[in-house]
């Protein structure tokens, strides 16, 4: 069993510390946020992450896990120091490394000559940061201090962080010092996953390339969804059909209003920035970001088309967190969408199972409701933004009866359009043809997007087949 210091006790640092402590290691979490450390010392979990609170308490009670604001109480005795501080987007789009530099400076003063301390970069850090950390430590640590630097990017997903740390798809370690990387590998012996040891730059790049690729898949299927809407195809079935191809696979092909959160947006932007700095031409990364932003705008446009105007309307927003099972609001689509709705004169009544406390500060003009029914009561439409599983358990006739107009725009394709339409809702998903368009006699002549609908088009095909072929 070894001694580990974890610098930064956010989503990544706290989960890292808790999991290592649970494996029997002695872990001290260090954070500069005094209030957060006080809550952790009291055994309170400052974030919502399934399964984390129980493990946190268990390991604090077992005296394997403690928290401090004092680097001197954590670093000198540590065999491994994991840097897990935030690396947000800077003003130009590149990662802001202020927090990393501050952490490295604080670590440097506590490195010792007695044993080698392995400093592990777990935060997502731009390519070359490992070299920077090494240089800073060399310059700022005391004479003869022994240390090595290893990059060990983290791939956990918020909402399933504990599971992902226990069962990762892979463990990536990068270093110029192979034996240091192998030492870090010993911490992962209980994990059944491929282990990849690379040089520092390659490990750092694997993290950015992975996030950018996942973001690209989401942007791709969302672009396909827009085309499906224009051409009366169903993106859900398109994704199923695509995903059955083993070369493609089914993951990250769910159309919706796009990605948010603390990672994809900033990491795609940072990779674009790094590419530009290196005189590359990152046109795909630019397109991914543009498509993602369009998703938020076109969701509001969909509400606008159904309601005629947003001015003076009441919109019930279901879901605020950037995805289910987290309280994280960073870059959450709900924030942009709600601000846009309010700017267009709508009143917003919102509900989220866990993110409302944080949202109150960011969205002072919003009325927060005790449950989805209260949010929908008297509203002109429901805007579903986060696909919390509890929304599948709702009494939808009760929701319909409470609404002033039975309109539901589903930003995550959570519901079955036929069921909702049969219940009397005017339902719109993402990349899904309105049910009316497929049912004889119900089809409007022109769809929401101004094009002819499926039924109208089929009628035209029957009358003038060559006309359509020529299109
Ligand atoms: P976070 O904002 O939740 O937590 C960061 C913590 O670091 C905060 O508590 C902050 O107070 C603390 N901190 C900042 N400067 C410090 C310093 N000098 N000394 C001690 N503590 C300091 O961030 P996060 O979501 O845990 O992300 C951390 C890193 O991991 C980022 O680089 C992120 O991109 C990456 N990452 C995040 C996720 C995720 O899902 N959140 C997944 C994989 C990788």
Short mmCIF file of C-alpha atoms and ligand atoms in Angstrom, two decimals:
data_model
loop_
_atom_site.label_atom_id
_atom_site.label_comp_id
_atom_site.label_asym_id
_atom_site.label_seq_id
_atom_site.Cartn_x
_atom_site.Cartn_y
_atom_site.Cartn_z
CA UNK A 1 0.00 0.00 0.00
CA UNK A 2 1.33 3.43 -0.92
CA UNK A 3 0.82 7.03 0.08
CA UNK A 4 -1.02 9.20 -2.44
CA UNK A 5 -1.74 12.94 -2.55
CA UNK A 6 -4.54 14.06 -4.84
CA UNK A 7 -4.41 17.74 -5.77
CA UNK A 8 -7.90 19.09 -6.55
CA UNK A 9 -11.00 17.40 -5.15
CA UNK A 10 -13.50 18.04 -7.94
CA UNK A 11 -15.20 15.32 -10.01
CA UNK A 12 -11.92 13.71 -11.07
CA UNK A 13 -9.81 14.30 -7.94
CA UNK A 14 -12.47 13.22 -5.48
CA UNK A 15 -13.30 10.05 -7.41
CA UNK A 16 -9.58 9.27 -7.85
CA UNK A 17 -8.90 9.72 -4.15
CA UNK A 18 -11.91 7.71 -3.04
CA UNK A 19 -11.15 4.79 -5.36
CA UNK A 20 -7.47 4.60 -4.42
CA UNK A 21 -8.38 4.79 -0.71
CA UNK A 22 -10.92 2.04 -1.23
CA UNK A 23 -8.14 -0.14 -2.61
CA UNK A 24 -6.32 0.28 0.72
CA UNK A 25 -3.94 3.12 -0.12
CA UNK A 26 -3.41 6.07 2.23
CA UNK A 27 -4.87 9.10 0.44
CA UNK A 28 -4.88 12.81 1.27
CA UNK A 29 -6.97 15.14 -0.92
CA UNK A 30 -5.73 18.72 -1.19
CA UNK A 31 -7.84 21.63 -2.37
CA UNK A 32 -7.60 25.42 -2.22
CA UNK A 33 -11.38 25.68 -1.80
CA UNK A 34 -11.64 26.01 1.98
CA UNK A 35 -15.42 25.50 2.08
CA UNK A 36 -15.20 22.34 -0.04
CA UNK A 37 -12.46 20.88 2.16
CA UNK A 38 -14.52 21.64 5.29
CA UNK A 39 -17.50 19.77 3.82
CA UNK A 40 -15.30 16.82 2.84
CA UNK A 41 -13.71 16.74 6.29
CA UNK A 42 -17.24 16.52 7.70
CA UNK A 43 -17.92 13.54 5.43
CA UNK A 44 -20.21 15.50 3.12
CA UNK A 45 -19.98 14.84 -0.61
CA UNK A 46 -19.92 18.20 -2.42
CA UNK A 47 -20.95 16.77 -5.81
CA UNK A 48 -23.72 14.49 -6.99
CA UNK A 49 -22.18 11.28 -8.34
CA UNK A 50 -23.93 7.93 -7.92
CA UNK A 51 -22.19 5.66 -5.38
CA UNK A 52 -19.54 8.22 -4.40
CA UNK A 53 -20.91 9.40 -1.06
CA UNK A 54 -21.04 5.89 0.45
CA UNK A 55 -17.45 5.15 -0.58
CA UNK A 56 -16.30 8.54 0.67
CA UNK A 57 -17.76 7.97 4.14
CA UNK A 58 -16.54 4.38 4.29
CA UNK A 59 -12.94 5.35 3.58
CA UNK A 60 -12.92 8.41 5.85
CA UNK A 61 -14.14 6.16 8.70
CA UNK A 62 -11.47 3.59 7.83
CA UNK A 63 -8.92 6.42 8.23
CA UNK A 64 -7.50 5.85 4.76
CA UNK A 65 -8.86 9.11 3.34
CA UNK A 66 -8.51 12.67 4.62
CA UNK A 67 -8.68 16.18 3.23
CA UNK A 68 -6.65 19.33 3.75
CA UNK A 69 -5.88 22.74 2.28
CA UNK A 70 -2.26 22.31 3.32
CA UNK A 71 0.17 20.83 0.78
CA UNK A 72 2.71 20.25 3.58
CA UNK A 73 0.33 17.76 5.17
CA UNK A 74 0.02 15.71 1.97
CA UNK A 75 2.94 15.96 -0.45
CA UNK A 76 6.18 15.27 1.49
CA UNK A 77 5.21 11.70 2.42
CA UNK A 78 3.44 10.91 -0.88
CA UNK A 79 4.82 8.31 -3.29
CA UNK A 80 2.43 9.58 -5.96
CA UNK A 81 0.96 13.07 -6.37
CA UNK A 82 -2.00 13.16 -8.75
CA UNK A 83 -2.74 16.59 -10.25
CA UNK A 84 -6.52 16.76 -10.80
CA UNK A 85 -7.13 20.53 -10.90
CA UNK A 86 -9.39 22.19 -13.42
CA UNK A 87 -8.06 23.19 -16.86
CA UNK A 88 -10.83 25.46 -18.19
CA UNK A 89 -10.87 27.19 -21.56
CA UNK A 90 -8.77 30.34 -21.65
CA UNK A 91 -9.84 33.54 -23.44
CA UNK A 92 -8.27 32.47 -26.77
CA UNK A 93 -9.70 28.92 -26.59
CA UNK A 94 -6.53 27.20 -25.37
CA UNK A 95 -6.56 25.51 -21.95
CA UNK A 96 -5.99 27.89 -19.05
CA UNK A 97 -3.10 26.34 -17.11
CA UNK A 98 -3.13 28.80 -14.20
CA UNK A 99 -4.41 26.17 -11.77
CA UNK A 100 -1.92 23.56 -12.97
CA UNK A 101 1.00 25.98 -12.59
CA UNK A 102 -0.12 27.01 -9.10
CA UNK A 103 -0.46 23.36 -8.08
CA UNK A 104 2.97 22.46 -9.51
CA UNK A 105 4.60 25.37 -7.64
CA UNK A 106 3.02 24.22 -4.38
CA UNK A 107 4.07 20.60 -5.00
CA UNK A 108 7.65 21.62 -5.89
CA UNK A 109 8.37 23.15 -2.50
CA UNK A 110 7.44 19.88 -0.78
CA UNK A 111 9.40 17.38 -2.89
CA UNK A 112 12.10 15.64 -0.91
CA UNK A 113 15.51 14.06 -1.39
CA UNK A 114 14.49 11.04 0.72
CA UNK A 115 12.36 9.29 -1.89
CA UNK A 116 11.26 9.73 -5.49
CA UNK A 117 7.84 11.34 -5.82
CA UNK A 118 5.99 10.53 -9.01
CA UNK A 119 3.87 13.48 -10.13
CA UNK A 120 0.97 12.23 -12.21
CA UNK A 121 -0.92 14.58 -14.54
CA UNK A 122 -4.50 13.34 -14.47
CA UNK A 123 -6.16 16.61 -15.50
CA UNK A 124 -6.66 17.06 -19.23
CA UNK A 125 -3.58 19.04 -20.17
CA UNK A 126 -2.47 20.34 -23.58
CA UNK A 127 0.23 18.47 -25.45
CA UNK A 128 3.56 19.55 -23.98
CA UNK A 129 2.26 20.28 -20.46
CA UNK A 130 4.09 17.26 -19.04
CA UNK A 131 7.36 18.82 -20.24
CA UNK A 132 6.33 22.12 -18.66
CA UNK A 133 5.54 20.43 -15.34
CA UNK A 134 8.93 18.69 -15.42
CA UNK A 135 10.76 21.96 -16.13
CA UNK A 136 8.87 23.83 -13.40
CA UNK A 137 9.61 21.13 -10.84
CA UNK A 138 13.30 21.10 -11.83
CA UNK A 139 13.49 24.86 -11.40
CA UNK A 140 11.41 25.23 -8.27
CA UNK A 141 12.06 22.08 -6.20
CA UNK A 142 14.83 22.06 -3.61
CA UNK A 143 18.37 20.91 -4.38
CA UNK A 144 18.51 17.13 -4.97
CA UNK A 145 14.71 16.62 -4.85
CA UNK A 146 13.83 13.39 -6.64
CA UNK A 147 10.79 13.22 -8.86
CA UNK A 148 9.39 11.94 -12.17
CA UNK A 149 6.42 13.09 -14.27
CA UNK A 150 3.82 10.76 -15.79
CA UNK A 151 0.73 11.65 -17.80
CA UNK A 152 -2.30 9.52 -16.87
CA UNK A 153 -5.33 11.14 -18.55
CA UNK A 154 -8.72 10.42 -17.07
CA UNK A 155 -11.64 9.18 -19.21
CA UNK A 156 -14.42 8.94 -16.62
CA UNK A 157 -17.93 10.15 -17.48
CA UNK A 158 -19.80 12.24 -14.94
CA UNK A 159 -22.85 10.34 -13.79
CA UNK A 160 -20.99 7.01 -13.85
CA UNK A 161 -17.61 8.17 -12.55
CA UNK A 162 -17.22 5.51 -9.85
CA UNK A 163 -18.03 2.70 -12.26
CA UNK A 164 -15.77 4.16 -14.94
CA UNK A 165 -12.83 4.40 -12.53
CA UNK A 166 -13.31 0.82 -11.38
CA UNK A 167 -13.84 -0.53 -14.92
CA UNK A 168 -12.11 1.79 -17.39
CA UNK A 169 -11.88 0.85 -21.07
CA UNK A 170 -8.12 1.46 -20.89
CA UNK A 171 -5.41 2.98 -18.75
CA UNK A 172 -3.03 5.32 -20.58
CA UNK A 173 0.34 6.25 -19.11
CA UNK A 174 2.86 8.50 -20.81
CA UNK A 175 6.33 9.42 -19.68
CA UNK A 176 9.90 9.95 -20.73
CA UNK A 177 10.72 7.76 -17.71
CA UNK A 178 9.46 4.24 -18.44
CA UNK A 179 10.07 2.95 -14.91
CA UNK A 180 8.00 5.82 -13.46
CA UNK A 181 5.13 4.91 -15.81
CA UNK A 182 5.46 1.27 -14.72
CA UNK A 183 5.28 2.34 -11.06
CA UNK A 184 2.01 4.17 -11.75
CA UNK A 185 0.80 1.03 -13.55
CA UNK A 186 1.08 -0.90 -10.25
CA UNK A 187 -1.77 1.26 -8.90
CA UNK A 188 -4.02 -0.19 -11.58
CA UNK A 189 -3.32 -3.90 -11.09
CA UNK A 190 -6.85 -4.50 -9.79
CA UNK A 191 -8.30 -3.02 -12.95
CA UNK A 192 -9.09 -5.37 -15.81
CA UNK A 193 -8.33 -3.13 -18.78
CA UNK A 194 -5.68 -2.76 -21.47
CA UNK A 195 -2.71 -0.67 -20.33
CA UNK A 196 -0.99 1.52 -22.88
CA UNK A 197 2.39 3.06 -22.08
CA UNK A 198 3.48 5.84 -24.43
CA UNK A 199 5.64 8.96 -24.48
CA UNK A 200 4.29 12.06 -22.72
CA UNK A 201 2.99 13.91 -25.78
CA UNK A 202 1.18 10.86 -27.14
CA UNK A 203 -0.64 10.20 -23.85
CA UNK A 204 -1.74 13.84 -23.71
CA UNK A 205 -2.92 13.66 -27.32
CA UNK A 206 -4.88 10.42 -26.76
CA UNK A 207 -7.12 12.28 -24.31
CA UNK A 208 -7.84 15.23 -26.63
CA UNK A 209 -8.27 13.02 -29.70
CA UNK A 210 -10.70 10.73 -27.83
CA UNK A 211 -12.91 13.60 -26.65
CA UNK A 212 -12.79 15.32 -30.03
CA UNK A 213 -13.79 12.08 -31.76
CA UNK A 214 -16.75 11.49 -29.45
CA UNK A 215 -17.85 15.11 -29.92
CA UNK A 216 -17.53 14.61 -33.68
CA UNK A 217 -19.83 11.58 -33.62
CA UNK A 218 -22.44 13.60 -31.73
CA UNK A 219 -22.13 16.51 -34.14
CA UNK A 220 -22.31 14.13 -37.10
CA UNK A 221 -25.54 12.46 -36.01
CA UNK A 222 -27.03 15.85 -35.15
CA UNK A 223 -26.24 17.11 -38.62
CA UNK A 224 -27.82 13.95 -40.03
CA UNK A 225 -30.84 14.67 -37.78
CA UNK A 226 -31.27 18.11 -39.34
CA UNK A 227 -31.15 16.56 -42.80
CA UNK A 228 -33.63 13.88 -41.66
CA UNK A 229 -36.02 16.62 -40.53
CA UNK A 230 -35.81 18.27 -43.93
CA UNK A 231 -36.28 15.00 -45.83
CA UNK A 232 -38.79 13.21 -43.55
CA UNK A 233 -36.51 10.42 -42.38
CA UNK A 234 -36.23 9.18 -38.80
CA UNK A 235 -32.74 9.71 -37.36
CA UNK A 236 -33.35 7.17 -34.59
CA UNK A 237 -33.75 4.40 -37.14
CA UNK A 238 -30.93 5.82 -39.23
CA UNK A 239 -28.64 5.60 -36.17
CA UNK A 240 -29.77 2.05 -35.46
CA UNK A 241 -29.12 1.07 -39.05
CA UNK A 242 -25.71 2.73 -39.02
CA UNK A 243 -24.75 1.33 -35.62
CA UNK A 244 -25.34 -2.25 -36.72
CA UNK A 245 -22.35 -1.86 -39.02
CA UNK A 246 -19.45 -3.20 -36.96
CA UNK A 247 -17.12 -0.61 -38.46
CA UNK A 248 -19.37 2.12 -37.03
CA UNK A 249 -20.87 0.69 -33.81
CA UNK A 250 -23.87 2.06 -31.92
CA UNK A 251 -22.28 4.44 -29.40
CA UNK A 252 -22.61 8.22 -29.43
CA UNK A 253 -25.16 8.20 -32.22
CA UNK A 254 -28.14 9.56 -30.28
CA UNK A 255 -29.36 12.74 -31.90
CA UNK A 256 -30.25 15.59 -29.56
CA UNK A 257 -29.57 19.22 -28.79
CA UNK A 258 -25.86 18.55 -28.57
CA UNK A 259 -23.08 18.11 -26.07
CA UNK A 260 -22.20 20.31 -23.10
CA UNK A 261 -20.34 19.75 -19.86
CA UNK A 262 -16.93 20.59 -18.58
CA UNK A 263 -14.98 18.48 -21.08
CA UNK A 264 -16.12 18.15 -24.71
CA UNK A 265 -16.66 21.87 -25.43
CA UNK A 266 -13.40 23.03 -23.88
CA UNK A 267 -11.32 20.09 -25.11
CA UNK A 268 -12.44 20.41 -28.74
CA UNK A 269 -11.74 24.14 -28.54
CA UNK A 270 -8.32 23.53 -26.96
CA UNK A 271 -7.36 20.99 -29.64
CA UNK A 272 -8.43 23.48 -32.32
CA UNK A 273 -6.27 26.12 -30.61
CA UNK A 274 -3.25 23.78 -30.39
CA UNK A 275 -3.66 22.85 -34.06
CA UNK A 276 -3.81 26.49 -35.13
CA UNK A 277 -0.75 27.31 -33.06
CA UNK A 278 1.02 24.49 -34.88
CA UNK A 279 -0.05 25.94 -38.28
CA UNK A 280 -2.49 23.08 -38.92
CA UNK A 281 -5.99 23.63 -40.35
CA UNK A 282 -8.50 22.08 -37.90
CA UNK A 283 -11.58 22.51 -40.09
CA UNK A 284 -13.40 19.42 -38.77
CA UNK A 285 -13.03 20.60 -35.16
CA UNK A 286 -14.45 24.01 -36.14
CA UNK A 287 -17.43 22.39 -37.85
CA UNK A 288 -18.13 20.18 -34.81
CA UNK A 289 -18.39 23.24 -32.57
CA UNK A 290 -20.55 25.17 -35.05
CA UNK A 291 -22.98 22.25 -35.45
CA UNK A 292 -23.18 21.88 -31.70
CA UNK A 293 -24.12 25.52 -31.21
CA UNK A 294 -26.69 25.32 -34.01
CA UNK A 295 -28.46 22.56 -32.05
CA UNK A 296 -29.34 25.00 -29.26
CA UNK A 297 -30.57 27.66 -31.69
CA UNK A 298 -32.67 25.29 -33.75
CA UNK A 299 -34.30 23.88 -30.58
CA UNK A 300 -35.53 27.38 -29.70
CA UNK A 301 -36.62 27.93 -33.33
CA UNK A 302 -38.69 24.74 -33.10
CA UNK A 303 -40.57 26.12 -30.08
CA UNK A 304 -40.98 29.44 -31.84
CA UNK A 305 -42.50 27.82 -34.95
CA UNK A 306 -44.99 25.82 -32.87
CA UNK A 307 -46.02 28.77 -30.71
CA UNK A 308 -45.93 31.52 -33.34
CA UNK A 309 -44.18 33.81 -30.89
CA UNK A 310 -42.25 33.27 -27.66
CA UNK A 311 -43.07 36.72 -26.35
CA UNK A 312 -45.47 36.40 -23.44
CA UNK A 313 -45.37 32.59 -23.39
CA UNK A 314 -44.58 30.32 -20.46
CA UNK A 315 -42.12 27.52 -21.19
CA UNK A 316 -41.61 24.58 -18.83
CA UNK A 317 -37.99 23.43 -19.00
CA UNK A 318 -37.38 19.86 -17.88
CA UNK A 319 -33.74 19.16 -17.06
CA UNK A 320 -30.91 21.64 -16.53
CA UNK A 321 -27.75 19.57 -15.95
CA UNK A 322 -25.70 18.96 -19.07
CA UNK A 323 -26.64 15.28 -18.87
CA UNK A 324 -28.53 12.98 -16.48
CA UNK A 325 -27.07 11.75 -13.18
CA UNK A 326 -24.97 14.83 -12.59
CA UNK A 327 -25.51 18.26 -11.08
CA UNK A 328 -22.89 19.77 -13.39
CA UNK A 329 -24.11 22.84 -15.27
CA UNK A 330 -20.87 23.73 -16.99
CA UNK A 331 -21.64 24.51 -20.67
CA UNK A 332 -25.07 22.92 -20.19
CA UNK A 333 -27.28 23.52 -23.28
CA UNK A 334 -30.11 24.45 -20.88
CA UNK A 335 -28.30 27.65 -19.90
CA UNK A 336 -28.06 28.99 -23.48
CA UNK A 337 -31.55 27.84 -24.35
CA UNK A 338 -33.17 29.40 -21.28
CA UNK A 339 -31.32 32.69 -21.79
CA UNK A 340 -32.47 32.74 -25.42
CA UNK A 341 -36.08 32.00 -24.43
CA UNK A 342 -36.05 34.79 -21.85
CA UNK A 343 -34.44 37.22 -24.32
CA UNK A 344 -37.36 36.48 -26.67
CA UNK A 345 -39.90 37.38 -23.99
CA UNK A 346 -40.75 33.94 -22.58
CA UNK A 347 -41.18 33.14 -18.89
CA UNK A 348 -39.34 29.98 -17.86
CA UNK A 349 -40.45 27.53 -15.18
CA UNK A 350 -37.75 24.91 -14.67
CA UNK A 351 -37.29 21.59 -12.93
CA UNK A 352 -34.20 19.40 -12.51
CA UNK A 353 -33.84 16.59 -9.95
CA UNK A 354 -30.41 17.71 -8.67
CA UNK A 355 -29.07 20.81 -10.47
CA UNK A 356 -31.52 23.47 -9.28
CA UNK A 357 -29.46 24.80 -6.37
CA UNK A 358 -26.54 25.62 -8.65
CA UNK A 359 -28.91 26.90 -11.37
CA UNK A 360 -30.58 29.46 -9.09
CA UNK A 361 -27.37 31.49 -9.04
CA UNK A 362 -26.90 31.34 -12.83
CA UNK A 363 -30.53 31.87 -13.84
CA UNK A 364 -32.06 34.42 -11.47
CA UNK A 365 -35.04 35.13 -13.77
CA UNK A 366 -36.23 31.50 -13.78
CA UNK A 367 -38.94 30.10 -11.51
CA UNK A 368 -37.76 26.76 -10.08
CA UNK A 369 -40.44 24.16 -9.46
CA UNK A 370 -40.78 21.22 -7.08
CA UNK A 371 -41.51 18.70 -9.83
CA UNK A 372 -42.12 18.42 -13.60
CA UNK A 373 -45.91 18.72 -13.13
CA UNK A 374 -45.60 22.03 -11.32
CA UNK A 375 -43.26 23.32 -14.04
CA UNK A 376 -45.72 22.31 -16.78
CA UNK A 377 -48.79 23.64 -15.01
CA UNK A 378 -50.21 26.52 -17.09
CA UNK A 379 -47.24 26.48 -19.50
CA UNK A 380 -47.58 26.88 -23.27
CA UNK A 381 -45.05 24.14 -23.98
CA UNK A 382 -42.65 21.71 -22.34
CA UNK A 383 -39.01 21.88 -23.47
CA UNK A 384 -37.24 18.66 -22.44
CA UNK A 385 -33.52 19.37 -22.32
CA UNK A 386 -31.96 16.66 -20.11
CA UNK A 387 -33.09 13.04 -20.43
CA UNK A 388 -33.43 12.22 -16.71
CA UNK A 389 -34.85 8.67 -16.43
CA UNK A 390 -37.57 9.94 -14.05
CA UNK A 391 -39.18 11.79 -16.98
CA UNK A 392 -40.05 8.37 -18.42
CA UNK A 393 -42.08 7.54 -15.31
CA UNK A 394 -44.36 10.59 -15.49
CA UNK A 395 -48.13 10.56 -15.67
CA UNK A 396 -48.23 12.19 -19.12
CA UNK A 397 -52.02 12.69 -19.27
CA UNK A 398 -51.63 14.70 -16.05
CA UNK A 399 -48.88 16.77 -17.70
CA UNK A 400 -51.08 17.31 -20.80
CA UNK A 401 -54.07 18.39 -18.70
CA UNK A 402 -51.95 20.87 -16.77
CA UNK A 403 -50.52 22.55 -19.88
CA UNK A 404 -52.21 25.57 -21.44
CA UNK A 405 -51.24 24.10 -24.84
CA UNK A 406 -50.24 20.41 -25.09
CA UNK A 407 -46.91 20.99 -26.84
CA UNK A 408 -43.79 19.00 -25.96
CA UNK A 409 -40.46 19.57 -27.69
CA UNK A 410 -38.13 16.72 -26.80
CA UNK A 411 -34.47 17.73 -27.13
CA UNK A 412 -33.25 14.20 -26.39
CA UNK A 413 -35.74 11.98 -28.24
CA UNK A 414 -36.69 10.49 -24.87
CA UNK A 415 -40.30 9.77 -25.75
CA UNK A 416 -41.99 7.73 -28.45
CA UNK A 417 -43.60 10.24 -30.86
CA UNK A 418 -46.59 7.95 -31.56
CA UNK A 419 -47.40 7.52 -27.86
CA UNK A 420 -47.20 11.25 -27.20
CA UNK A 421 -49.26 12.10 -30.28
CA UNK A 422 -51.88 9.50 -29.33
CA UNK A 423 -52.08 11.17 -25.91
CA UNK A 424 -52.96 14.42 -27.63
CA UNK A 425 -49.61 16.16 -27.49
CA UNK A 426 -48.14 18.12 -30.36
CA UNK A 427 -44.79 16.39 -30.13
CA UNK A 428 -41.50 17.29 -31.81
CA UNK A 429 -38.26 15.39 -31.37
CA UNK A 430 -34.86 15.88 -33.00
CA UNK A 431 -34.56 14.45 -36.51
CA UNK A 432 -37.87 12.63 -36.10
CA UNK A 433 -40.73 13.31 -38.51
CA UNK A 434 -43.83 14.69 -36.78
CA UNK A 435 -46.28 11.81 -36.44
CA UNK A 436 -48.97 13.85 -38.23
CA UNK A 437 -46.79 13.78 -41.33
CA UNK A 438 -47.06 10.02 -41.53
CA UNK A 439 -50.74 9.61 -40.90
CA UNK A 440 -53.20 10.01 -43.74
CA UNK A 441 -55.44 13.00 -43.44
CA UNK A 442 -53.50 14.53 -40.55
CA UNK A 443 -50.56 15.76 -42.55
CA UNK A 444 -50.05 19.50 -42.68
CA UNK A 445 -49.18 20.58 -46.21
CA UNK A 446 -45.99 22.24 -45.05
CA UNK A 447 -43.72 20.98 -42.28
CA UNK A 448 -42.23 23.11 -39.49
CA UNK A 449 -39.19 23.70 -41.65
CA UNK A 450 -41.25 25.10 -44.51
CA UNK A 451 -40.79 22.02 -46.72
CA UNK A 452 -43.52 19.73 -47.87
CA UNK A 453 -44.27 16.98 -45.38
CA UNK A 454 -44.07 13.26 -45.98
CA UNK A 455 -47.76 12.82 -46.75
CA UNK A 456 -47.87 15.87 -49.00
CA UNK A 457 -44.71 14.69 -50.71
CA UNK A 458 -46.06 11.16 -51.20
CA UNK A 459 -49.16 12.62 -52.77
CA UNK A 460 -46.98 14.65 -55.12
CA UNK A 461 -44.92 11.56 -55.99
CA UNK A 462 -48.12 9.72 -56.89
CA UNK A 463 -49.19 12.56 -59.15
CA UNK A 464 -45.83 13.55 -60.68
CA UNK A 465 -43.26 10.79 -60.07
CA UNK A 466 -40.67 12.24 -62.47
CA UNK A 467 -40.96 15.64 -60.88
CA UNK A 468 -39.71 14.22 -57.58
CA UNK A 469 -37.05 12.05 -59.20
CA UNK A 470 -35.78 15.20 -60.87
CA UNK A 471 -35.40 16.78 -57.39
P1 LIG B 1 -13.43 20.54 -10.96
O1 LIG B 1 -13.53 21.97 -11.33
O2 LIG B 1 -14.64 19.79 -10.56
O3 LIG B 1 -12.37 20.36 -9.79
C1 LIG B 1 -11.12 20.96 -9.78
C2 LIG B 1 -10.72 21.20 -8.33
O4 LIG B 1 -9.37 21.65 -8.30
C3 LIG B 1 -11.55 22.28 -7.64
O5 LIG B 1 -12.08 21.78 -6.44
C4 LIG B 1 -10.54 23.41 -7.37
O6 LIG B 1 -10.82 24.13 -6.20
C5 LIG B 1 -9.26 22.62 -7.26
N1 LIG B 1 -8.04 23.42 -7.45
C6 LIG B 1 -7.80 24.39 -8.36
N2 LIG B 1 -6.56 24.86 -8.21
C7 LIG B 1 -5.99 24.17 -7.19
C8 LIG B 1 -4.71 24.19 -6.58
N3 LIG B 1 -3.74 25.02 -6.98
N4 LIG B 1 -4.48 23.33 -5.55
C9 LIG B 1 -5.44 22.49 -5.11
N5 LIG B 1 -6.66 22.43 -5.66
C10 LIG B 1 -6.94 23.25 -6.69
O7 LIG B 1 -12.72 19.83 -12.20
P2 LIG B 1 -12.94 18.33 -12.73
O8 LIG B 1 -14.23 18.24 -13.46
O9 LIG B 1 -12.64 17.38 -11.63
O10 LIG B 1 -11.79 18.23 -13.82
C11 LIG B 1 -10.43 18.21 -13.46
C12 LIG B 1 -9.61 17.89 -14.69
O11 LIG B 1 -9.96 16.57 -15.16
C13 LIG B 1 -9.86 18.82 -15.87
O12 LIG B 1 -8.66 18.95 -16.59
C14 LIG B 1 -10.85 18.07 -16.72
O13 LIG B 1 -10.80 18.43 -18.07
C15 LIG B 1 -10.41 16.64 -16.52
N6 LIG B 1 -11.47 15.64 -16.70
C16 LIG B 1 -12.72 15.89 -16.20
C17 LIG B 1 -13.71 14.93 -16.36
C18 LIG B 1 -15.10 15.20 -15.88
O14 LIG B 1 -16.01 14.48 -16.30
N7 LIG B 1 -15.32 16.17 -15.01
C19 LIG B 1 -13.43 13.72 -17.01
C20 LIG B 1 -12.13 13.48 -17.45
C21 LIG B 1 -11.16 14.45 -17.29
#
